[in-house]
Amino acid sequence: MKIPLVDLKAQYAGIKSEIDRAIQRVLEETDFIGGSAVREFETAFASYCGTRTAVGLANGTDALQLTLLACGIGNGDEVITAVNTFIATSEAISATGARPVFVDNDPHTYTIDVQKIEEKITPRTKAIIPVHLYGQPAAMDVINEIAERHGLVVIEDAAQAHGARYKIKTVGNLGRLACFSFYPGKNLGAYGDAGAIATNDEELANKVRMLANHGRLKKYEHEMEGYNSRLDTIQAAVLLVKLRHLKEWTEKRQQIASRYTQLLSSAKEIVTPSKNPDATHVFHLYVVRVQQREQVRQTLKEAGIATGIHYPIPLHQQPAYRYLGLPTGSYPVAERYAGELLSLPMYPELTEEQIEFVCATLLKACQSNTAARHH
Ligand SMILES: *Cc1c(COP(=O)(O)O)cnc(C)c1O
């Protein structure tokens, strides 16, 4: 049995006729930039998030960068974010001229540790970007309370958390604005690069829309210099089709996660994901922690099971951030967990038989490690 980490072929097989028809329509209309599918998708996605508005963009990294710029953040400013995230979050901060300031992750939920945010705030701090890591919203009540007290903007990095909820609110309504990625492997993925923002702040959304389209709202009238970061029509057409299935796919991910936890939680060698009782996790990734991770990973690989590591090197230890001068020991939780995190196969088409095989193989691999240690 071969089990990939993500199976986009299985997903395409299930929606082929709808996708092919949608792409064909764009080819026939040749409205490749700014076509009708773009506005249709923006309306449908805003409605999915329960926000006033959404703006389609070229990718999730640009969504973060353009949002920071639209909030007036740049040279000399500091922006707080999680140390365990994909580098796109901090790259977007640096791209505006601001400096990323990292915070360790919560030892249970893996999202930003809200106990450690305030100690990082300085007079230069302008914003906080909590990352809804692996599909679980960060502790947004505390984050918003801290932000309000210090006059900071809260921008959600929702690249992994389409449709996730915190208390009664959906992602997109938990800060000033939320940034999404539709990278193919994300919960809602295009057939190439794509992204969006969702927000209730229409003025800010308009600024992002202008920045993404050469600083204009009309064809040759440029309010400012901007960028080229539009969502293209073919991707919008693909996303419109897939959005109709997202609720069902999310429920499948949640069922698969429950099944994994049920099968794995009796093993003391394996730490299954902790859920924040206030949050609804949409399981972009199902991440466990194990000891002797590389050995366990190898055993799974030999059995045909692909796994991932999200992420193997905390951002402060990346060569790219050597200039920040943050020594080992600065982020103890992220540093320790970087050697233990293991992402198991997670996609809506995963079958019961595959889930059982992954769990049986993982249990055997961890238990033989424990036995070896006791000899
Ligand atoms: C994928 C991702 C991004 C970047 O999105 P792209 O569309 O690849 O640019 C940003 N933040 C996080 C947490 C991500 O997982």
Tab-separated table of C-alpha atoms and ligand atoms in Angstrom, residues 59-62 64 85-86 88-89 131 133 157 159-160 180-183 186 193-195 284 311, ligand 1:
chain	number	residue	atom	x	y	z
A	59	ASN	CA	-0.777	33.851	-3.476
A	60	GLY	CA	-0.896	33.798	0.318
A	61	THR	CA	2.507	35.410	0.827
A	62	ASP	CA	1.411	38.470	-1.164
A	64	LEU	CA	0.205	39.015	3.996
A	85	THR	CA	5.384	28.727	11.013
A	86	PHE	CA	6.183	28.592	7.321
A	88	ALA	CA	6.157	33.070	4.203
A	89	THR	CA	4.701	34.702	7.327
A	131	VAL	CA	-0.898	31.779	12.563
A	133	LEU	CA	-1.227	26.510	12.592
A	157	ASP	CA	-2.511	34.067	8.877
A	159	ALA	CA	-3.325	29.951	5.103
A	160	GLN	CA	-3.922	26.582	6.805
A	180	PHE	CA	-5.456	32.831	2.882
A	181	SER	CA	-3.334	30.673	0.611
A	182	PHE	CA	-4.776	28.430	-2.089
A	183	TYR	CA	-1.486	26.662	-2.752
A	186	LYS	CA	-3.963	23.614	1.195
A	193	ASP	CA	-0.551	29.616	-6.944
A	194	ALA	CA	-3.459	31.662	-5.574
A	195	GLY	CA	-4.498	33.495	-2.419
A	284	HIS	CA	-4.852	20.964	7.306
A	311	TYR	CA	8.607	22.504	10.497
B	1	LIG	C1	1.170	28.279	2.683
B	1	LIG	C2	1.393	29.281	3.734
B	1	LIG	C3	1.653	30.637	3.432
B	1	LIG	C4	1.979	31.139	2.064
B	1	LIG	O1	1.076	30.910	1.084
B	1	LIG	P1	1.520	30.870	-0.471
B	1	LIG	O2	0.226	30.839	-1.172
B	1	LIG	O3	2.330	29.621	-0.660
B	1	LIG	O4	2.296	32.088	-0.762
B	1	LIG	C5	1.710	31.539	4.477
B	1	LIG	N1	1.576	31.159	5.745
B	1	LIG	C6	1.377	29.864	6.077
B	1	LIG	C7	1.220	29.499	7.528
B	1	LIG	C8	1.298	28.884	5.089
B	1	LIG	O5	1.098	27.618	5.432
